[in-house]
Short mmCIF file of C-alpha atoms and ligand atoms in Angstrom, two decimals:
data_model
loop_
_atom_site.label_atom_id
_atom_site.label_comp_id
_atom_site.label_asym_id
_atom_site.label_seq_id
_atom_site.Cartn_x
_atom_site.Cartn_y
_atom_site.Cartn_z
CA MET A 332 -18.57 -3.04 35.67
CA LYS A 333 -21.57 -4.97 34.45
CA LYS A 334 -21.44 -5.88 30.76
CA PRO A 335 -24.20 -3.98 28.88
CA ASP A 336 -26.80 -5.89 26.88
CA ILE A 337 -25.55 -5.03 23.39
CA HIS A 338 -28.70 -6.10 21.58
CA ALA A 339 -30.94 -4.02 23.81
CA GLN A 340 -28.55 -1.09 23.37
CA MET A 341 -28.62 -1.29 19.56
CA ARG A 342 -32.41 -1.61 19.46
CA ARG A 343 -32.67 1.48 21.65
CA GLU A 344 -30.30 3.43 19.39
CA LEU A 345 -32.35 2.61 16.30
CA GLU A 346 -35.55 3.58 18.08
CA ASP A 347 -34.59 6.88 19.63
CA LYS A 348 -32.37 8.17 16.77
CA SER A 349 -30.36 10.48 19.03
CA LEU A 350 -27.17 8.88 17.73
CA PHE A 351 -28.10 9.85 14.19
CA GLU A 352 -29.12 13.36 15.26
CA GLN A 353 -25.72 13.69 16.91
CA ALA A 354 -23.92 12.46 13.78
CA ARG A 355 -25.92 14.92 11.69
CA GLN A 356 -25.02 17.77 14.01
CA TYR A 357 -21.30 16.92 13.89
CA ALA A 358 -21.47 16.69 10.11
CA PHE A 359 -23.24 20.05 9.82
CA GLU A 360 -20.67 21.73 12.08
CA TYR A 361 -17.96 20.26 9.88
CA ILE A 362 -19.61 21.50 6.70
CA ASP A 363 -20.16 24.98 8.15
CA GLY A 364 -16.57 25.28 9.35
CA ILE A 365 -14.84 24.10 6.21
CA GLY A 366 -14.14 27.57 4.77
CA ASP A 367 -12.45 28.91 7.91
CA ARG A 368 -10.22 26.06 8.91
CA SER A 369 -6.65 25.32 7.96
CA VAL A 370 -6.75 23.42 4.66
CA TYR A 371 -4.20 20.95 6.02
CA PRO A 372 -4.40 19.83 9.69
CA ASP A 373 -1.82 21.48 11.94
CA ALA A 374 0.76 19.58 14.02
CA ALA A 375 -1.43 19.69 17.16
CA ALA A 376 -4.34 18.03 15.36
CA ILE A 377 -2.06 15.32 14.00
CA ASP A 378 -0.47 14.79 17.44
CA HIS A 379 -3.95 14.38 18.86
CA LEU A 380 -4.49 11.35 16.60
CA SER A 381 -2.44 9.35 19.11
CA ARG A 382 -5.63 9.29 21.23
CA PHE A 383 -6.77 6.53 18.86
CA ASP A 384 -3.83 4.37 20.00
CA GLU A 385 -5.74 2.59 22.74
CA PRO A 386 -6.30 -1.10 23.42
CA LEU A 387 -9.38 -2.76 21.95
CA PRO A 388 -12.22 -2.15 24.45
CA GLU A 389 -13.21 -5.26 26.40
CA HIS A 390 -16.89 -4.38 26.36
CA PRO A 391 -19.41 -2.33 24.33
CA GLN A 392 -19.12 1.44 24.70
CA SER A 393 -21.78 4.07 24.35
CA GLY A 394 -22.44 4.96 20.71
CA ALA A 395 -22.39 8.65 21.64
CA ASP A 396 -18.84 8.24 22.98
CA VAL A 397 -17.70 6.58 19.76
CA LEU A 398 -19.07 9.47 17.69
CA ALA A 399 -17.67 12.09 20.08
CA MET A 400 -14.19 10.61 19.78
CA LEU A 401 -14.42 10.63 16.00
CA ASN A 402 -15.54 14.23 16.07
CA ASP A 403 -13.00 15.43 18.66
CA CYS A 404 -9.91 13.53 17.53
CA GLY A 405 -10.73 12.65 13.93
CA ALA A 406 -12.44 15.67 12.38
CA PRO A 407 -9.69 18.22 13.26
CA ALA A 408 -7.12 15.99 11.54
CA THR A 409 -9.05 15.75 8.27
CA VAL A 410 -7.77 17.44 5.14
CA ALA A 411 -10.27 20.13 4.07
CA GLN A 412 -10.86 18.58 0.71
CA THR A 413 -14.47 19.67 0.39
CA GLY A 414 -13.54 23.34 0.77
CA GLY A 415 -12.44 25.41 -2.18
CA ARG A 416 -8.67 25.58 -1.67
CA TYR A 417 -7.41 22.02 -1.72
CA PHE A 418 -5.48 21.42 -4.95
CA GLY A 419 -3.51 18.31 -4.05
CA PHE A 420 -3.22 15.21 -6.26
CA VAL A 421 -6.39 15.12 -8.37
CA ASN A 422 -8.88 14.97 -5.50
CA GLY A 423 -12.43 16.02 -6.17
CA GLY A 424 -14.91 17.83 -3.95
CA VAL A 425 -18.39 16.51 -3.32
CA VAL A 426 -21.76 17.45 -4.82
CA PRO A 427 -24.19 18.04 -1.88
CA THR A 428 -27.08 16.04 -3.37
CA ALA A 429 -24.77 13.09 -3.95
CA LEU A 430 -23.57 13.24 -0.35
CA ALA A 431 -27.15 13.38 0.93
CA ALA A 432 -28.17 10.49 -1.34
CA ARG A 433 -25.26 8.51 0.01
CA TRP A 434 -26.49 9.04 3.56
CA MET A 435 -29.84 7.59 2.52
CA ALA A 436 -28.24 4.66 0.73
CA ASP A 437 -26.13 4.00 3.84
CA ALA A 438 -29.38 3.53 5.76
CA TRP A 439 -30.52 1.08 3.05
CA ASP A 440 -27.26 -0.93 3.33
CA GLN A 441 -27.82 -2.73 0.05
CA ASN A 442 -25.60 -5.39 -1.48
CA PRO A 443 -25.67 -5.11 -5.28
CA ALA A 444 -23.92 -8.40 -6.07
CA LEU A 445 -26.91 -9.74 -8.00
CA TYR A 446 -30.06 -8.10 -9.30
CA VAL A 447 -32.12 -10.35 -7.03
CA ILE A 448 -30.24 -9.17 -3.93
CA SER A 449 -30.92 -5.49 -4.67
CA PRO A 450 -33.26 -4.72 -7.59
CA VAL A 451 -33.01 -0.97 -6.94
CA VAL A 452 -29.21 -0.81 -7.22
CA GLY A 453 -29.33 -3.22 -10.18
CA GLN A 454 -31.69 -0.80 -11.90
CA LEU A 455 -29.58 2.28 -11.06
CA GLU A 456 -26.47 0.55 -12.43
CA GLN A 457 -28.25 -0.02 -15.72
CA VAL A 458 -29.46 3.56 -15.93
CA CYS A 459 -25.97 4.93 -15.20
CA GLU A 460 -24.52 2.64 -17.86
CA ARG A 461 -26.84 4.15 -20.45
CA TRP A 462 -26.28 7.72 -19.23
CA LEU A 463 -22.49 7.31 -19.26
CA CYS A 464 -22.53 6.14 -22.89
CA ASP A 465 -24.67 9.14 -23.76
CA LEU A 466 -22.67 11.75 -21.82
CA LEU A 467 -19.23 10.46 -22.81
CA GLU A 468 -20.34 9.71 -26.39
CA LEU A 469 -19.21 6.10 -26.23
CA PRO A 470 -20.47 3.34 -28.53
CA GLU A 471 -24.01 2.20 -27.82
CA GLY A 472 -24.07 -0.98 -25.73
CA THR A 473 -20.84 -0.19 -23.88
CA ALA A 474 -20.89 -2.04 -20.54
CA ALA A 475 -20.00 -0.46 -17.19
CA GLY A 476 -18.62 -2.01 -14.01
CA TYR A 477 -18.74 0.01 -10.79
CA VAL A 478 -15.55 -0.37 -8.76
CA SER A 479 -13.62 1.51 -6.08
CA GLY A 480 -11.58 3.78 -8.35
CA SER A 481 -9.63 4.05 -11.58
CA SER A 482 -6.87 1.75 -10.35
CA THR A 483 -9.36 -1.11 -10.19
CA ALA A 484 -11.19 0.08 -13.29
CA THR A 485 -7.93 -0.05 -15.25
CA LEU A 486 -7.18 -3.49 -13.85
CA CYS A 487 -10.60 -4.67 -15.09
CA GLY A 488 -10.25 -3.06 -18.52
CA LEU A 489 -6.81 -4.56 -19.03
CA ALA A 490 -8.03 -7.97 -17.80
CA ALA A 491 -10.76 -7.81 -20.46
CA ALA A 492 -8.12 -6.90 -23.06
CA ARG A 493 -5.79 -9.71 -21.99
CA GLY A 494 -8.58 -12.27 -22.15
CA GLU A 495 -9.83 -11.13 -25.55
CA LEU A 496 -6.42 -10.85 -27.23
CA LEU A 497 -5.48 -14.35 -26.03
CA ARG A 498 -8.85 -15.80 -26.94
CA ARG A 499 -8.23 -14.71 -30.52
CA LEU A 500 -5.02 -16.73 -30.34
CA ASP A 501 -7.03 -19.75 -29.16
CA TRP A 502 -5.79 -19.44 -25.62
CA ASP A 503 -8.25 -19.38 -22.70
CA VAL A 504 -6.32 -17.43 -20.08
CA ASN A 505 -8.94 -18.05 -17.39
CA ALA A 506 -8.48 -21.80 -17.71
CA ARG A 507 -4.82 -22.09 -18.66
CA GLY A 508 -3.18 -19.04 -17.12
CA LEU A 509 -0.25 -17.22 -18.68
CA PHE A 510 2.43 -19.93 -18.45
CA GLY A 511 3.10 -21.07 -22.00
CA ALA A 512 0.60 -18.57 -23.44
CA PRO A 513 1.34 -16.83 -26.76
CA ALA A 514 2.99 -13.47 -26.09
CA ILE A 515 0.99 -10.27 -26.37
CA ARG A 516 2.59 -6.88 -26.86
CA VAL A 517 1.82 -4.09 -24.42
CA ILE A 518 2.55 -0.50 -25.44
CA VAL A 519 2.34 2.30 -22.87
CA SER A 520 3.47 5.89 -22.59
CA GLU A 521 6.41 6.32 -20.23
CA GLN A 522 4.19 8.92 -18.53
CA ALA A 523 1.27 6.58 -17.87
CA HIS A 524 -0.14 6.76 -14.36
CA SER A 525 1.55 4.48 -11.81
CA SER A 526 -1.70 2.54 -11.42
CA VAL A 527 -1.39 1.37 -15.05
CA PHE A 528 2.01 -0.20 -14.37
CA LYS A 529 0.61 -1.75 -11.21
CA ALA A 530 -2.34 -3.25 -13.10
CA LEU A 531 -0.01 -4.71 -15.73
CA ALA A 532 2.13 -6.27 -12.99
CA LEU A 533 -0.92 -7.75 -11.24
CA LEU A 534 -2.14 -9.23 -14.51
CA GLY A 535 1.13 -11.02 -15.18
CA LEU A 536 1.91 -8.80 -18.16
CA GLY A 537 5.22 -7.84 -16.61
CA ARG A 538 6.11 -4.26 -15.78
CA ASP A 539 9.54 -4.70 -17.37
CA ARG A 540 8.57 -6.42 -20.62
CA ILE A 541 6.14 -3.75 -21.80
CA GLU A 542 7.19 -1.25 -24.47
CA ARG A 543 7.40 2.28 -23.09
CA ILE A 544 6.92 5.10 -25.58
CA PRO A 545 8.41 8.54 -24.83
CA ALA A 546 6.07 11.46 -24.28
CA ASP A 547 6.26 14.82 -26.02
CA GLY A 548 6.94 18.08 -24.19
CA ARG A 549 3.30 18.34 -23.15
CA GLY A 550 3.10 14.88 -21.58
CA ARG A 551 1.28 13.20 -24.49
CA ILE A 552 2.39 9.87 -25.89
CA ASP A 553 4.59 10.57 -28.93
CA ALA A 554 2.32 9.19 -31.68
CA SER A 555 5.17 9.00 -34.19
CA ARG A 556 6.97 6.49 -31.93
CA ILE A 557 4.07 4.02 -31.62
CA PRO A 558 4.97 0.87 -33.60
CA VAL A 559 2.60 -0.75 -36.08
CA LEU A 560 0.30 -2.85 -33.93
CA ASP A 561 -1.48 -6.09 -34.71
CA ALA A 562 -4.23 -8.26 -33.22
CA ARG A 563 -1.96 -9.37 -30.40
CA SER A 564 -1.22 -5.83 -29.18
CA LEU A 565 -2.58 -3.79 -26.30
CA LEU A 566 -2.11 -0.02 -26.41
CA ILE A 567 -2.82 2.09 -23.33
CA LEU A 568 -3.55 5.79 -23.80
CA GLN A 569 -4.38 8.60 -21.40
CA ALA A 570 -7.07 11.27 -21.20
CA GLY A 571 -5.59 13.74 -18.73
CA ASN A 572 -1.91 13.54 -17.79
CA VAL A 573 -1.65 13.92 -13.98
CA ASN A 574 0.93 16.67 -14.30
CA THR A 575 -0.11 18.65 -17.37
CA GLY A 576 -3.71 17.55 -17.92
CA ALA A 577 -2.81 16.77 -21.56
CA PHE A 578 -4.81 14.35 -23.69
CA ASP A 579 -3.25 11.86 -26.12
CA ALA A 580 -4.12 12.31 -29.81
CA PHE A 581 -6.79 9.58 -29.79
CA ALA A 582 -8.33 10.17 -33.21
CA GLU A 583 -4.98 10.16 -34.97
CA ILE A 584 -3.62 7.16 -33.04
CA CYS A 585 -6.70 4.91 -32.78
CA ASP A 586 -7.78 4.79 -36.39
CA PRO A 587 -4.90 2.73 -37.81
CA VAL A 588 -4.54 0.75 -34.61
CA ARG A 589 -8.15 -0.38 -34.59
CA LYS A 590 -8.05 -1.42 -38.23
CA ASN A 591 -5.39 -3.91 -37.19
CA ASP A 592 -7.55 -5.26 -34.36
CA ALA A 593 -5.28 -4.17 -31.54
CA TRP A 594 -7.00 -3.38 -28.22
CA VAL A 595 -6.91 0.23 -26.99
CA HIS A 596 -7.55 1.13 -23.36
CA ILE A 597 -7.88 4.77 -22.28
CA ASP A 598 -7.10 5.79 -18.69
CA GLY A 599 -9.41 8.78 -18.36
CA ALA A 600 -9.58 8.92 -14.56
CA PHE A 601 -10.32 12.64 -14.39
CA GLY A 602 -10.19 13.68 -18.06
CA LEU A 603 -12.98 11.67 -19.64
CA TRP A 604 -15.66 14.02 -18.25
CA VAL A 605 -14.39 16.76 -20.55
CA LYS A 606 -16.67 15.13 -23.12
CA ALA A 607 -19.59 16.82 -21.36
CA SER A 608 -18.19 20.29 -22.09
CA THR A 609 -19.13 21.73 -25.45
CA ARG A 610 -16.28 24.22 -25.15
CA ARG A 611 -13.60 21.66 -24.43
CA LYS A 612 -14.76 18.27 -25.68
CA TYR A 613 -12.38 18.66 -28.61
CA LEU A 614 -9.61 17.69 -26.16
CA ALA A 615 -11.00 14.14 -26.02
CA ARG A 616 -11.73 13.80 -29.72
CA GLY A 617 -11.61 10.14 -30.74
CA ILE A 618 -12.01 8.48 -27.32
CA GLU A 619 -14.97 6.54 -28.73
CA LEU A 620 -12.52 4.60 -30.91
CA ALA A 621 -11.08 2.72 -27.92
CA ASP A 622 -12.18 -0.70 -26.64
CA SER A 623 -12.17 0.05 -22.92
CA TRP A 624 -11.93 3.06 -20.61
CA SER A 625 -11.42 3.80 -16.92
CA VAL A 626 -12.84 6.86 -15.22
CA ASP A 627 -13.46 8.13 -11.68
CA GLY A 628 -16.65 9.66 -10.35
CA HIS A 629 -14.75 10.94 -7.30
CA LYS A 630 -12.38 13.23 -9.18
CA THR A 631 -13.65 15.98 -11.51
CA LEU A 632 -17.27 14.76 -11.37
CA ASN A 633 -17.27 15.26 -7.57
CA THR A 634 -19.18 12.19 -6.45
CA PRO A 635 -18.27 10.97 -2.96
CA TYR A 636 -15.24 8.65 -2.82
CA ASP A 637 -15.22 5.01 -3.85
CA CYS A 638 -16.63 5.60 -7.31
CA GLY A 639 -14.58 4.23 -10.20
CA ILE A 640 -16.03 2.94 -13.45
CA VAL A 641 -14.67 0.50 -16.03
CA LEU A 642 -16.29 0.79 -19.44
CA CYS A 643 -15.95 -1.86 -22.11
CA ARG A 644 -17.16 -1.72 -25.71
CA ARG A 645 -17.91 -5.48 -25.77
CA ARG A 646 -19.82 -6.64 -22.71
CA GLU A 647 -18.76 -10.27 -23.31
CA SER A 648 -15.07 -9.39 -22.96
CA LEU A 649 -15.58 -7.69 -19.59
CA VAL A 650 -17.90 -10.38 -18.26
CA ALA A 651 -15.61 -13.21 -19.36
CA ALA A 652 -12.71 -11.56 -17.53
CA MET A 653 -14.62 -10.71 -14.37
CA GLN A 654 -16.25 -14.12 -14.09
CA ALA A 655 -12.95 -15.87 -14.83
CA SER A 656 -14.88 -18.18 -17.10
CA GLY A 657 -14.37 -18.86 -20.75
CA ALA A 658 -17.75 -17.67 -21.84
CA TYR A 659 -20.54 -15.28 -21.02
CA ILE A 660 -22.59 -16.97 -18.36
CA SER A 661 -25.77 -15.59 -16.91
CA TYR A 662 -27.35 -15.95 -13.48
CA SER A 663 -30.67 -14.37 -14.34
CA ASP A 664 -32.57 -12.50 -17.03
CA GLU A 665 -31.44 -9.21 -15.51
CA ARG A 666 -28.08 -7.43 -15.71
CA ASP A 667 -26.31 -8.91 -12.69
CA PRO A 668 -23.86 -6.33 -11.30
CA MET A 669 -21.21 -8.81 -10.11
CA MET A 670 -20.72 -10.06 -13.68
CA HIS A 671 -18.99 -6.75 -14.46
CA VAL A 672 -16.62 -6.37 -11.49
CA PRO A 673 -14.14 -8.45 -9.48
CA GLU A 674 -16.14 -8.26 -6.24
CA MET A 675 -19.29 -9.97 -5.13
CA SER A 676 -20.53 -7.99 -2.11
CA ARG A 677 -19.83 -4.28 -2.14
CA ARG A 678 -21.29 -0.86 -1.42
CA ALA A 679 -24.15 0.47 -3.55
CA ARG A 680 -21.87 2.93 -5.34
CA ALA A 681 -24.21 3.43 -8.27
CA VAL A 682 -26.55 5.36 -5.97
CA ASP A 683 -23.98 8.16 -5.56
CA LEU A 684 -23.20 8.22 -9.26
CA TRP A 685 -26.86 8.18 -10.28
CA ALA A 686 -27.69 11.00 -7.83
CA THR A 687 -24.81 13.11 -9.17
CA LEU A 688 -25.78 12.66 -12.82
CA ARG A 689 -29.53 13.00 -12.18
CA TYR A 690 -28.90 16.21 -10.23
CA LEU A 691 -26.37 17.88 -12.54
CA GLY A 692 -27.72 16.79 -15.89
CA ARG A 693 -25.68 17.29 -19.03
CA SER A 694 -25.26 21.04 -18.67
CA GLY A 695 -24.45 20.78 -14.95
CA VAL A 696 -21.53 18.43 -15.62
CA ALA A 697 -20.35 20.80 -18.36
CA ASP A 698 -20.58 23.79 -16.00
CA LEU A 699 -18.61 21.93 -13.32
CA ILE A 700 -15.81 20.99 -15.70
CA ASP A 701 -15.70 24.39 -17.40
CA ALA A 702 -15.50 26.24 -14.08
CA MET A 703 -12.56 24.05 -12.97
CA CYS A 704 -10.78 24.83 -16.25
CA ASP A 705 -11.51 28.55 -15.93
CA ARG A 706 -10.13 28.59 -12.37
CA ALA A 707 -6.99 26.78 -13.59
CA ALA A 708 -6.52 29.43 -16.30
CA GLN A 709 -7.01 32.17 -13.68
CA PHE A 710 -4.33 30.52 -11.51
CA ALA A 711 -1.91 30.42 -14.44
CA ASP A 712 -2.48 34.08 -15.35
CA ARG A 713 -2.18 35.39 -11.82
CA LEU A 714 0.86 33.29 -10.92
CA ALA A 715 2.64 34.33 -14.11
CA ALA A 716 1.97 37.94 -13.16
CA HIS A 717 3.80 37.24 -9.86
CA GLY A 718 6.84 35.95 -11.72
CA PHE A 719 6.16 32.21 -11.52
CA ARG A 720 6.83 30.00 -14.52
CA ILE A 721 3.88 28.02 -15.88
CA LEU A 722 5.31 24.79 -17.26
CA ASN A 723 2.27 23.35 -19.06
CA GLU A 724 -0.27 24.46 -21.60
CA VAL A 725 -3.29 25.07 -19.36
CA ALA A 726 -6.12 23.67 -21.47
CA PHE A 727 -7.72 21.61 -18.72
CA ASN A 728 -7.74 21.68 -14.89
CA GLN A 729 -4.04 21.15 -14.13
CA VAL A 730 -1.42 23.87 -13.66
CA LEU A 731 2.25 23.05 -13.33
CA VAL A 732 4.17 25.84 -11.62
CA ALA A 733 7.81 26.58 -10.83
CA GLY A 734 9.71 29.45 -9.27
CA LYS A 735 12.76 31.04 -10.89
CA THR A 736 15.07 28.36 -9.50
CA PRO A 737 14.57 24.78 -8.20
CA SER A 738 15.27 25.87 -4.64
CA GLN A 739 12.74 28.69 -4.92
CA THR A 740 10.18 26.14 -6.13
CA ARG A 741 10.88 23.87 -3.16
CA GLU A 742 10.71 26.72 -0.66
CA THR A 743 7.48 28.04 -2.12
CA LEU A 744 5.91 24.58 -1.97
CA ALA A 745 6.93 24.13 1.67
CA ALA A 746 5.56 27.58 2.54
CA ILE A 747 2.24 26.87 0.80
CA GLN A 748 1.84 23.51 2.51
CA ALA A 749 2.49 25.09 5.91
CA SER A 750 0.27 28.11 5.25
CA GLY A 751 -3.10 26.46 5.87
CA ILE A 752 -4.49 28.79 3.17
CA CYS A 753 -4.36 26.20 0.42
CA TRP A 754 -2.60 22.92 -0.28
CA CYS A 755 -0.76 21.75 -3.40
CA GLY A 756 1.45 18.76 -4.02
CA GLY A 757 4.91 18.62 -5.51
CA THR A 758 6.04 16.73 -8.57
CA GLU A 759 8.96 16.57 -10.96
CA TRP A 760 8.87 17.89 -14.50
CA ASN A 761 11.82 17.52 -16.89
CA GLY A 762 14.04 16.68 -13.97
CA ASP A 763 13.19 19.76 -11.91
CA PRO A 764 10.83 20.17 -8.96
CA ALA A 765 7.43 21.64 -9.75
CA ILE A 766 4.25 22.50 -7.90
CA ARG A 767 1.11 20.85 -9.17
CA ILE A 768 -2.23 22.60 -8.89
CA SER A 769 -5.25 20.47 -9.64
CA VAL A 770 -8.55 22.36 -9.65
CA SER A 771 -10.95 19.48 -9.12
CA SER A 772 -13.71 20.79 -6.88
CA TRP A 773 -16.90 22.61 -7.82
CA ALA A 774 -16.41 24.59 -4.58
CA THR A 775 -13.36 26.55 -5.81
CA THR A 776 -14.35 30.18 -6.46
CA PRO A 777 -12.37 32.96 -8.17
CA ASP A 778 -11.79 34.37 -4.69
CA ASP A 779 -10.32 31.04 -3.53
CA VAL A 780 -7.86 31.29 -6.41
CA GLU A 781 -6.94 34.88 -5.43
CA ARG A 782 -6.36 33.89 -1.78
CA SER A 783 -4.25 30.94 -2.87
CA VAL A 784 -2.17 33.10 -5.22
CA THR A 785 -1.44 35.31 -2.20
CA ALA A 786 -0.01 32.26 -0.40
CA PHE A 787 2.20 31.54 -3.44
CA ALA A 788 3.37 35.15 -3.59
CA ALA A 789 4.19 35.16 0.14
CA GLY A 790 6.30 32.05 -0.45
CA ILE A 791 8.35 33.56 -3.26
CA HIS A 792 9.35 36.80 -1.52
C1 LIG B 804 -6.16 9.13 -9.94
C2 LIG B 804 -5.73 8.49 -11.17
C3 LIG B 804 -5.69 7.09 -11.28
C4 LIG B 804 -6.00 6.20 -10.12
O1 LIG B 804 -7.35 6.34 -9.71
P1 LIG B 804 -7.86 5.94 -8.27
O2 LIG B 804 -9.30 6.30 -8.31
O3 LIG B 804 -7.07 6.76 -7.29
O4 LIG B 804 -7.64 4.48 -8.10
C5 LIG B 804 -5.34 6.56 -12.49
N1 LIG B 804 -5.04 7.33 -13.55
C6 LIG B 804 -5.05 8.68 -13.49
C7 LIG B 804 -4.73 9.48 -14.72
C8 LIG B 804 -5.41 9.31 -12.30
O5 LIG B 804 -5.45 10.64 -12.23
#
C-alpha cells in the first residue's frame, strides 16, 4: 500500500470540515441518547474495548476511521455521567454553554503559560480570579491558579504554606530544601481527603509525622481536639466531607488560629460553591478566614473536567512556591498565568470556567447548588420511607445510606450498580459498609431521584 501524504491529508481535512461535522454528529447522538442508556456500561460494551488492543499503525489512517472507532468502541463504554442518574464519587455534570465554549477554545488551541503567549486566556484568568473572590466572598486580592483538579490545587496551596511558614523561620525551602529545615507542625482531620495526605507526602511533610485529629459523628474535625497552634503550624480543614458533605466549623476554629499566625488551608473541592447559595451559605461561614483554598470547577459547578483552582490570600506566597524562587519575580507587566501554577504549557482551562460563570451568574450558581441539595433531601426522605437508614445529616448534596444489615447494604449496592438505572459508589462509615449518593449534576431531576429510589427498593426486597 502506498503511504499517504500526511500533510496533504491534514490540509484537506481542515479545508473540507467533514471530519468535524462527523465529530459533531457523533457528539449529538451521544447527547441525545444519554437519558435512555444504561448509566454504567454493560459487560458487552466493556468486552468490546479489547478492539483498542491493536498494534500501532505503521502508516496514517483516515481521520473518519479514527473517529468511527472512537464512536463505535469508545462511546458505548462511557459512564453516563452527563445524564441525571450518576451519583458516583463526587462527579459533576456539564453545563452546555461551557461544553460549547470548550469546543471553540479547542479550535483556538491556546497555551496560557504567559500573557504574551495568549492575551485572551491571560485576561480570562484575571477576570475569573476577581469573580471567584466575589462569589466565594474571599479576601480582596486573593490570587488564583488554574490547575487540573483539587489534588493539584491542594498541592499548590500546601506548597505556598510550607514556603511561607519556613520563610518566617528564615529558611528558604526553594533554595535549601527540607533537609535540616526547622520543623513545622501539620494538623489534619483523620477524615481529610486522600489527596491531602498525598500532597503532604509529595511535599516532604511526611504522611506519618502529621498530627491527625479525630472527627465528630458528622465527619467534621473535632474542634476541641485541635492543639494551640503557632506561627510554625499548618492546619488543613475541609468544606464538604466526601461521605457526609459536612463542613468544619471554620469561624470557630480559624479565629484563634489566625491570631497566632498559623496557616489554614481549606479543601473545598465541591463544598466551597455553597457560598453562592443564600439559603445554605451559612454552612461555609468563616471560610474567608483561611490563607489558601482548593476547589474544583468540575464537581458541583459542572464545568467540563480538568478544572481545579488554587486560591491564595497572599499572591506572593503562591508565586514564590510555584516559581521555586525565593522572591516574587515578574516576567512582564501583566499577570503571567504560569507564575501561579506548577506547569508551563497547559490547556486554556479558564475559558471553560469563565463561560460557566458568565453564563450562570450569581443566581444561576445558587440555583444549581440548591437544586442538588434539594434532590439529596428528596433521596433521603424517599429512601427512609422504604426502610433504608440515612447515616448523615443531609444538609448538602451527599446522602449516606445503609440497609438494615451490612449484608443487605452490600447486596443493594451490587444490585444498583448492575441495574443500569443509576450508579452509586460504596464506602465505609463507622466500620460498616454504606452506599454513597452524591448529587452533583444540574441534570438530575426529581423524576431521576424517583427512578433511582425504585432501583434501591428493588435491591432491598
Ligand atoms: C474530589 C476531591 C478531591 C480531589 O479532587 P480532584 O479534582 O479529583 O483532584 C479533594 N478533596 C475533596 C474533598 C474531593 O471531593
